[in-house]
Amino acid sequence: MKGTRGRRRTTLAVALALIAGLGATVPAHAGDPAHPFRDPNLPVEKRVDDLLSRLTLDERISLLHQYEPAIPRLGIQSFRTGTEALHGVAWLGKATVFPQAIGLASTWDPTLIRQVGSAVGDEARGFQQQRPAGWGLNLWAPVVNLLRDPRWGRNEEGYSEDPYLTGSISTAYGTGLTGGDPDHLKTAPTIKHFLANNNEEHRDTTSSELRPRVLKEYDEQAFKPAIEANAATGVMSSYNLVNGRPNTVNPALNDTVRTWTSQDLLNVTDAYAPGNLVGSQKYYGTRTEADAAALKAGIDSFTDNDTDSGPTTTAIKSALASGLLKESDVDAAARHVLSIRVRLGEFDPGGGKYGSVDASVIDSPAHRALARKAATEAAVLLKNDGALPLRKSGSAAVVGPLADTLYTDWYSGSLPYAVTPKDGVEAKLGTSVAGSEGVDRIALKDTATGKYVTAGAGDAGAPLKETTENGAGAQFDVFDWGSGVVTLRSAANGKYVGYNWSNFVNDQTQPNGWYVQQQFKLERQDDGTYLLRYAGYETGESWWSNPVYLGPVNADGTLGLVAKDKAAHYAKDVVRSGVDDAVAAVKGKDTAVVVVGSMPAINGREAHDRTDMGLAPSQEALVRAVRRANPKTVVVVENSYPTTLGALQKEVPALLWTTHAGQETGNALADLLYGDANPAGRLTQTWYRSESDLPSILDYDIIKSNRTYLYYKGQPLYPFGYGLSYTTFRYGAPRRTADGYEVPVTNTGRRAGDEVVQLYVHQRESRDKQPLKQLKAYARVSLKPGETKTVRLQLRDSDLAHWDVTRSKWVVETGTYDVMVGASSSDIRARTSLKVRGETVPPRDLSAVTRAENFDDYNAVSLVDESKASGTAVAATADGAWLKFADTRLGSGTSTLTARLAGAAGTLEVRLGSPTGRLVGTARFDGAASPYTYDTVTAPLTAAKGRTNVYLVLSKGLRLSTFTLR
C-alpha cells in the first residue's frame, strides 16, 4: 500500500506542475517527485529529455566515465557500469555459479538459458540491495565472440563457432537478464567484445582482418540478434583492431550497431582501452583526440583509470574547447546513459518494476535446482561402447586430478558450496567410494645441502625455505596441467604455493589471480636433478626482468628468485606415486570413473591463448594405467574447449565431456553416469584431431582458410553439433510448411531422452564460395520411449541470403538449396531440396566506383584503415600482391583505369584472366608522406573488353582505396 500511495502522490504532483507550467518553475529541493524524469507514467524519451535538460554541461560530461558521480541537487545517486555476470554474478560474493558459457550453449536449449539469465538477473538485483552506492545494474555479459579457433584463451567465455547458435543462445540469456520488457529493465546487459576479438596474444595491437563477407555473414551476425531482439542494451568495444583501426573508435558502433534497434544503446569501452589509443596502439597523439574520436564513433562510457574519471572528463572538456567535439556529441552519449538508467527503474518509486527483488534470491533453492539442470543438460556424451549408464548396485572408484575438486574461472562467482564428482557419485550410491587424485606426492631435496623445500603447516602457510624437515611439511602434490606447467599443493595444509612478489607461500585455495602466480615448471637436468622454475604469467611480460629460478636467498634458507646459475638443484623424491594410488583405488571395483581436464586459470584464459589442446601427458598416462587395472573405466573430460584426445579416444569405452559446470557439477555428472538423466548436450565447436588442422590464430578469414564446420573439409575428431544419447531416434521425411519445415522424430529406444534436431542448408550453385552446410534452425525436444513428435523448424527464403560484394547488399540467389535435418552437422538423417526464386547476381560493373575491399579473392594483401575515422583500404604486403574481381563485364570500350592510391611509390597493374594474365594497363604512383593521403591516378587500358576475371596486381607498400575501369 505504501508504494501505491507514493505513486498517487507522484502523479498528482506531476499533474499540478504541468498545469503551473514546468518551464517556468523548477522545484528547489533534491529528488523532487514533480520532476518529470521521476514519473514512471511518462515515456522513457520524455523522462530522459527532462533529466538531460536539468543537467549542467559538467554534469553531463561526468556521465561519460564508468564511475558516474552522484548529483545531490537532483537526488541522483552514483552509478557504475560493469558488473560481471557471464555465468552467474561474479566478484561480489557467494552466488549461484552456473556452467561456463560454452557449457550453457552446449545445452542447445534457449528456454533453459533464458531461465538461467533470469536467475542471474535476479541475483544481480539481490546484490544491488546490499551494495554501496555506485555499483549499478549494467552487466557485462554475455560474450558473443565466435569460437572460430579453439586455441583462443577465452574459449570458455563464448558460445559457439556458429553465428546462428550464438545469436539464439545470447538472445535467450540476454532476455532473461533484461526481464523481456525493453522499457523496464531487470538489468542492462552489455554484449562483448565488439568486434572479431579471438586472440589474446598482443590483443591490443593485432588487427583482425575482415573482408566484407566475413564481417557481414559471420562476425556481425553474432552480435545482431540480441541487439535486434532488445535482449542487450549495448556493446563493449574490444581491445583489438579491425582492418587496422582500433575497435574503440570503430564507426560501426554508431553506423551499424545502432541500426539494429530503435532503443537507445549504452556502448562502453573495455578496461583501459581508451588509454591504448595513445599508448600501445599509438593511433592518436593526445588523449583529447582519442577520447573525442571514440565518442564520435559511438562510445558512451569510458572504462579507464579505474575510479578516477579525471583524465576522461578533462579530455572531453579539452575536445569541446578545441572544436573536436560539439556539445551535441556529449548530449548524445549522455542521453544513451540516462535512457538505460531510467529503464532500470532508478528514478521510479521503490526502484521500479524489479526494485523489490532482494538478497533472498541469491543461491536460492530454485537457483540451485536450475544450476543442476543446466550442468546436466550441458554435458556431451562423446563415446559409449555400452559402458554407460552405470549400475547403482555396483562398487565404484572416482579418481583423477579433478575427481574431488571444483575449479572456478576468472569470471566465476564464488561457489556457495561445491559438489565434486566424487561427492556426486557417493550421494547417488548412498555410500562412500574409493578415490584418488592420481597425482604424485614429492619431496624436493637440495643436492648441495641435503635440505628439503618446506612449507608452513598453518592455514596461512609460510614462506618456502630449505630445512632438515622431511615430513608432511616437505611434501607437495604435483598437478600437471600440460606444456610443462605444474602446481604444487602443500601436504602440510592443503594449500597451493604461490608467489606474492616477495616470497613463495603455501596459502592459496586454488590457482588464481591475474598473473596466476601458482605456476611452476620442474626442469630436468642432464644429471637427473631438477631446477624449480617460476612460471607465473607475469614472467612472460615485457617488463619482467627478475630471474625465474628458485634457490635459497637468505641465511635461514628462505627461497627466492635467482639466476639460473645460482638455482638450487633438487632431487625429486616420489613419496607417493599418483598412478599407483589411483590403480589401487580402482582395482576390484565394478566401475572406475576417471575425471581429467583443465585448470581454468592455467590452460588458457584472458590474456593467454593455448598452444596445446591435448590432455596433460601425466593425465593421459593416468587414464591408461587405470584402464589397464580396470577395463570398466569411463572417462570424464572436464575443461573449457575442444580437446585433441588422440589415441585415448579409441582406448576407453566411454567419454563424457563437461565444461567447468559450477556448484552442482558432481550431482549432474552422477545423474548422467548412472542414467537418472540422459545426456543430450551437443558440441558447439568442431573438435579437431590436431593443432596442425588449424591455420594461424590471427587468420580471421574463415572462408579462404576453410575454418569452422562451415568450410572445414577435413575429418574432425568430433563434428559440430555432435553428441550421443542412451536412446536412439528415427527421423521421418521433412515436409515444407509456410514458414519452414516439420519433421517427425521418434524415440526408438527404451529410455526417455532429448534429441537436438538440427536443420542445415547448402546452396548448390552460387556466384560465391558457400558453406559446406550451415545451421539455420534447431530444436531440443523431449521424447518418451516410442513417442513421436513433429518438430517444427523455421526457415524463410530470406534466411538463405549472403553478402554480395559486387553490390554491397544481401542477396538470395535463384537456385536449389539442400535442406538437411539430423543429429549433428555430419549425422544427417533426412534431406530434401528447396527451389528458390531469388535473383541472379549480374556480372561486375567496374565502371562504377568500386571499393578495393570488395574483391573475390586475394593474395599477399592486408585490409587497413582508409582513414582514422572510417573506411577500409587494401595494402600490398609483397610485390605481386593481387586482388581478383570475378566475372566482370568490361564491355567494348573500357579504356581508363582510375584509382585512389596511398602509401609507398609503386605500380598498379590491370591483368585479365589470372594474376599473370594479359597486362592491359599500368598506373604508377609516386608515393605519399602519409598512409592516409590518397591521390587519384589514371592509366590507359589497352584491349580491355569482354566478360572475364579482372586482377589488380600491386607492388609492395601500395594502398588502394577505390578504383574504376571505364
Short mmCIF file of N, CA and C in Angstrom, two decimals, residues 106 108 161-162 165 380-382 680-687 709-710 714-725 729-731 743 745 754-762 772-780 793 818-831:
data_model
loop_
_atom_site.label_atom_id
_atom_site.label_comp_id
_atom_site.label_asym_id
_atom_site.label_seq_id
_atom_site.Cartn_x
_atom_site.Cartn_y
_atom_site.Cartn_z
N SER A 106 26.11 -25.45 -24.88
CA SER A 106 26.09 -26.88 -25.23
C SER A 106 24.77 -27.55 -24.88
N TRP A 108 21.98 -26.37 -26.01
CA TRP A 108 21.13 -26.11 -27.18
C TRP A 108 19.68 -25.95 -26.73
N GLU A 161 31.11 -21.64 -32.43
CA GLU A 161 31.73 -21.17 -33.66
C GLU A 161 30.69 -20.77 -34.71
N ASP A 162 29.43 -21.02 -34.41
CA ASP A 162 28.36 -20.75 -35.37
C ASP A 162 27.60 -19.48 -34.98
N LEU A 165 23.71 -20.16 -33.81
CA LEU A 165 23.59 -20.72 -32.46
C LEU A 165 23.99 -19.69 -31.41
N VAL A 380 28.16 -33.46 -22.69
CA VAL A 380 28.08 -34.12 -24.00
C VAL A 380 28.70 -35.50 -23.92
N LEU A 381 27.94 -36.51 -24.29
CA LEU A 381 28.44 -37.88 -24.36
C LEU A 381 29.17 -38.05 -25.69
N LEU A 382 30.50 -38.23 -25.61
CA LEU A 382 31.31 -38.32 -26.82
C LEU A 382 31.45 -39.74 -27.34
N ALA A 680 22.21 -35.19 -23.45
CA ALA A 680 21.71 -34.65 -24.72
C ALA A 680 22.42 -33.35 -25.10
N GLY A 681 23.52 -33.02 -24.41
CA GLY A 681 24.30 -31.86 -24.83
C GLY A 681 24.91 -32.11 -26.19
N ARG A 682 25.19 -31.05 -26.89
CA ARG A 682 25.78 -31.14 -28.23
C ARG A 682 26.94 -30.17 -28.34
N LEU A 683 27.96 -30.57 -29.06
CA LEU A 683 29.14 -29.73 -29.21
C LEU A 683 28.79 -28.47 -30.02
N THR A 684 29.34 -27.37 -29.58
CA THR A 684 29.10 -26.11 -30.27
C THR A 684 30.31 -25.68 -31.10
N GLN A 685 31.33 -26.53 -31.12
CA GLN A 685 32.54 -26.29 -31.90
C GLN A 685 33.00 -27.58 -32.56
N THR A 686 33.75 -27.43 -33.60
CA THR A 686 34.43 -28.57 -34.20
C THR A 686 35.58 -28.99 -33.30
N TRP A 687 35.68 -30.28 -33.03
CA TRP A 687 36.83 -30.82 -32.29
C TRP A 687 37.81 -31.37 -33.32
N TYR A 709 33.18 -25.54 -38.98
CA TYR A 709 32.44 -26.57 -39.70
C TYR A 709 31.85 -26.05 -41.00
N LEU A 710 31.68 -24.73 -41.10
CA LEU A 710 31.09 -24.15 -42.30
C LEU A 710 31.92 -24.45 -43.53
N GLY A 714 38.29 -31.28 -43.72
CA GLY A 714 38.94 -32.44 -43.15
C GLY A 714 37.99 -33.29 -42.33
N GLN A 715 38.55 -34.30 -41.68
CA GLN A 715 37.78 -35.19 -40.82
C GLN A 715 38.04 -34.84 -39.37
N PRO A 716 37.09 -34.22 -38.71
CA PRO A 716 37.32 -33.82 -37.32
C PRO A 716 37.27 -35.03 -36.39
N LEU A 717 37.78 -34.84 -35.20
CA LEU A 717 37.62 -35.87 -34.18
C LEU A 717 36.15 -36.01 -33.82
N TYR A 718 35.50 -34.86 -33.59
CA TYR A 718 34.05 -34.81 -33.37
C TYR A 718 33.51 -33.58 -34.10
N PRO A 719 32.43 -33.73 -34.82
CA PRO A 719 31.91 -32.62 -35.62
C PRO A 719 31.04 -31.66 -34.82
N PHE A 720 30.82 -30.50 -35.35
CA PHE A 720 29.90 -29.52 -34.78
C PHE A 720 28.51 -30.14 -34.63
N GLY A 721 27.89 -29.92 -33.49
CA GLY A 721 26.55 -30.43 -33.24
C GLY A 721 26.50 -31.84 -32.72
N TYR A 722 27.66 -32.46 -32.50
CA TYR A 722 27.73 -33.87 -32.13
C TYR A 722 27.40 -34.10 -30.66
N GLY A 723 26.79 -35.25 -30.38
CA GLY A 723 26.52 -35.69 -29.02
C GLY A 723 25.68 -36.95 -29.05
N LEU A 724 25.99 -37.89 -28.17
CA LEU A 724 25.29 -39.18 -28.12
C LEU A 724 24.23 -39.19 -27.04
N SER A 725 23.43 -40.26 -27.05
CA SER A 725 22.35 -40.44 -26.10
C SER A 725 22.32 -41.90 -25.66
N PHE A 729 17.01 -42.45 -31.99
CA PHE A 729 15.94 -41.66 -32.59
C PHE A 729 15.86 -41.92 -34.09
N ARG A 730 14.63 -41.93 -34.57
CA ARG A 730 14.40 -42.09 -36.02
C ARG A 730 13.75 -40.80 -36.54
N TYR A 731 14.22 -40.39 -37.69
CA TYR A 731 13.70 -39.18 -38.33
C TYR A 731 12.82 -39.57 -39.52
N VAL A 743 9.34 -32.09 -39.21
CA VAL A 743 9.86 -33.43 -39.38
C VAL A 743 9.46 -34.27 -38.18
N VAL A 745 9.97 -37.01 -35.41
CA VAL A 745 11.11 -37.64 -34.76
C VAL A 745 10.58 -38.60 -33.71
N ASP A 754 16.26 -36.58 -24.67
CA ASP A 754 16.14 -35.39 -25.52
C ASP A 754 16.96 -35.58 -26.78
N GLU A 755 16.39 -35.14 -27.88
CA GLU A 755 17.13 -35.09 -29.13
C GLU A 755 17.23 -33.63 -29.56
N VAL A 756 18.38 -33.25 -30.06
CA VAL A 756 18.55 -31.91 -30.61
C VAL A 756 18.49 -32.03 -32.12
N VAL A 757 17.36 -31.63 -32.66
CA VAL A 757 17.11 -31.73 -34.10
C VAL A 757 17.70 -30.49 -34.77
N GLN A 758 18.57 -30.72 -35.73
CA GLN A 758 19.31 -29.62 -36.35
C GLN A 758 19.02 -29.55 -37.85
N LEU A 759 18.76 -28.35 -38.32
CA LEU A 759 18.48 -28.15 -39.75
C LEU A 759 19.61 -27.34 -40.37
N TYR A 760 20.20 -27.90 -41.42
CA TYR A 760 21.29 -27.26 -42.15
C TYR A 760 20.87 -27.04 -43.60
N VAL A 761 21.48 -26.05 -44.21
CA VAL A 761 21.24 -25.83 -45.64
C VAL A 761 22.58 -25.74 -46.36
N HIS A 762 22.51 -26.03 -47.64
CA HIS A 762 23.67 -25.88 -48.53
C HIS A 762 23.18 -25.38 -49.88
N LEU A 772 29.84 -25.42 -46.68
CA LEU A 772 29.51 -26.81 -46.97
C LEU A 772 28.13 -27.15 -46.44
N LYS A 773 27.83 -26.61 -45.30
CA LYS A 773 26.49 -26.66 -44.70
C LYS A 773 26.45 -25.59 -43.63
N GLN A 774 25.24 -25.13 -43.32
CA GLN A 774 25.12 -24.04 -42.37
C GLN A 774 23.86 -24.21 -41.56
N LEU A 775 24.01 -24.14 -40.22
CA LEU A 775 22.88 -24.28 -39.31
C LEU A 775 21.92 -23.12 -39.49
N LYS A 776 20.65 -23.44 -39.66
CA LYS A 776 19.63 -22.40 -39.82
C LYS A 776 18.49 -22.53 -38.81
N ALA A 777 18.37 -23.68 -38.16
CA ALA A 777 17.32 -23.86 -37.16
C ALA A 777 17.67 -25.10 -36.33
N TYR A 778 17.15 -25.14 -35.12
CA TYR A 778 17.32 -26.32 -34.28
C TYR A 778 16.24 -26.32 -33.21
N ALA A 779 16.04 -27.49 -32.61
CA ALA A 779 15.07 -27.60 -31.51
C ALA A 779 15.47 -28.77 -30.62
N ARG A 780 15.48 -28.54 -29.33
CA ARG A 780 15.70 -29.62 -28.37
C ARG A 780 14.34 -30.13 -27.95
N LEU A 793 10.67 -26.44 -37.60
CA LEU A 793 11.90 -25.69 -37.75
C LEU A 793 11.69 -24.57 -38.76
N ASP A 818 20.00 -27.51 -50.73
CA ASP A 818 19.81 -28.75 -49.98
C ASP A 818 19.38 -28.41 -48.56
N VAL A 819 18.34 -29.06 -48.10
CA VAL A 819 17.86 -28.90 -46.73
C VAL A 819 18.09 -30.22 -46.02
N MET A 820 18.91 -30.17 -44.97
CA MET A 820 19.34 -31.40 -44.29
C MET A 820 18.95 -31.33 -42.82
N VAL A 821 18.34 -32.39 -42.32
CA VAL A 821 17.92 -32.45 -40.92
C VAL A 821 18.60 -33.65 -40.28
N GLY A 822 19.17 -33.43 -39.10
CA GLY A 822 19.83 -34.55 -38.46
C GLY A 822 20.26 -34.26 -37.05
N ALA A 823 21.11 -35.18 -36.53
CA ALA A 823 21.54 -35.13 -35.14
C ALA A 823 22.86 -34.39 -34.96
N SER A 824 23.54 -34.06 -36.04
CA SER A 824 24.74 -33.24 -35.99
C SER A 824 25.04 -32.78 -37.41
N SER A 825 26.08 -31.99 -37.55
CA SER A 825 26.41 -31.50 -38.89
C SER A 825 26.88 -32.61 -39.80
N SER A 826 27.31 -33.73 -39.23
CA SER A 826 27.74 -34.85 -40.06
C SER A 826 26.81 -36.05 -39.98
N ASP A 827 25.81 -35.99 -39.13
CA ASP A 827 24.86 -37.09 -38.98
C ASP A 827 23.50 -36.63 -39.49
N ILE A 828 23.38 -36.59 -40.80
CA ILE A 828 22.15 -36.12 -41.44
C ILE A 828 21.21 -37.32 -41.60
N ARG A 829 20.01 -37.21 -41.06
CA ARG A 829 19.06 -38.32 -41.07
C ARG A 829 18.00 -38.20 -42.17
N ALA A 830 17.75 -37.00 -42.63
CA ALA A 830 16.72 -36.79 -43.65
C ALA A 830 17.09 -35.55 -44.44
N ARG A 831 16.74 -35.54 -45.70
CA ARG A 831 17.07 -34.39 -46.52
C ARG A 831 16.03 -34.18 -47.60
#
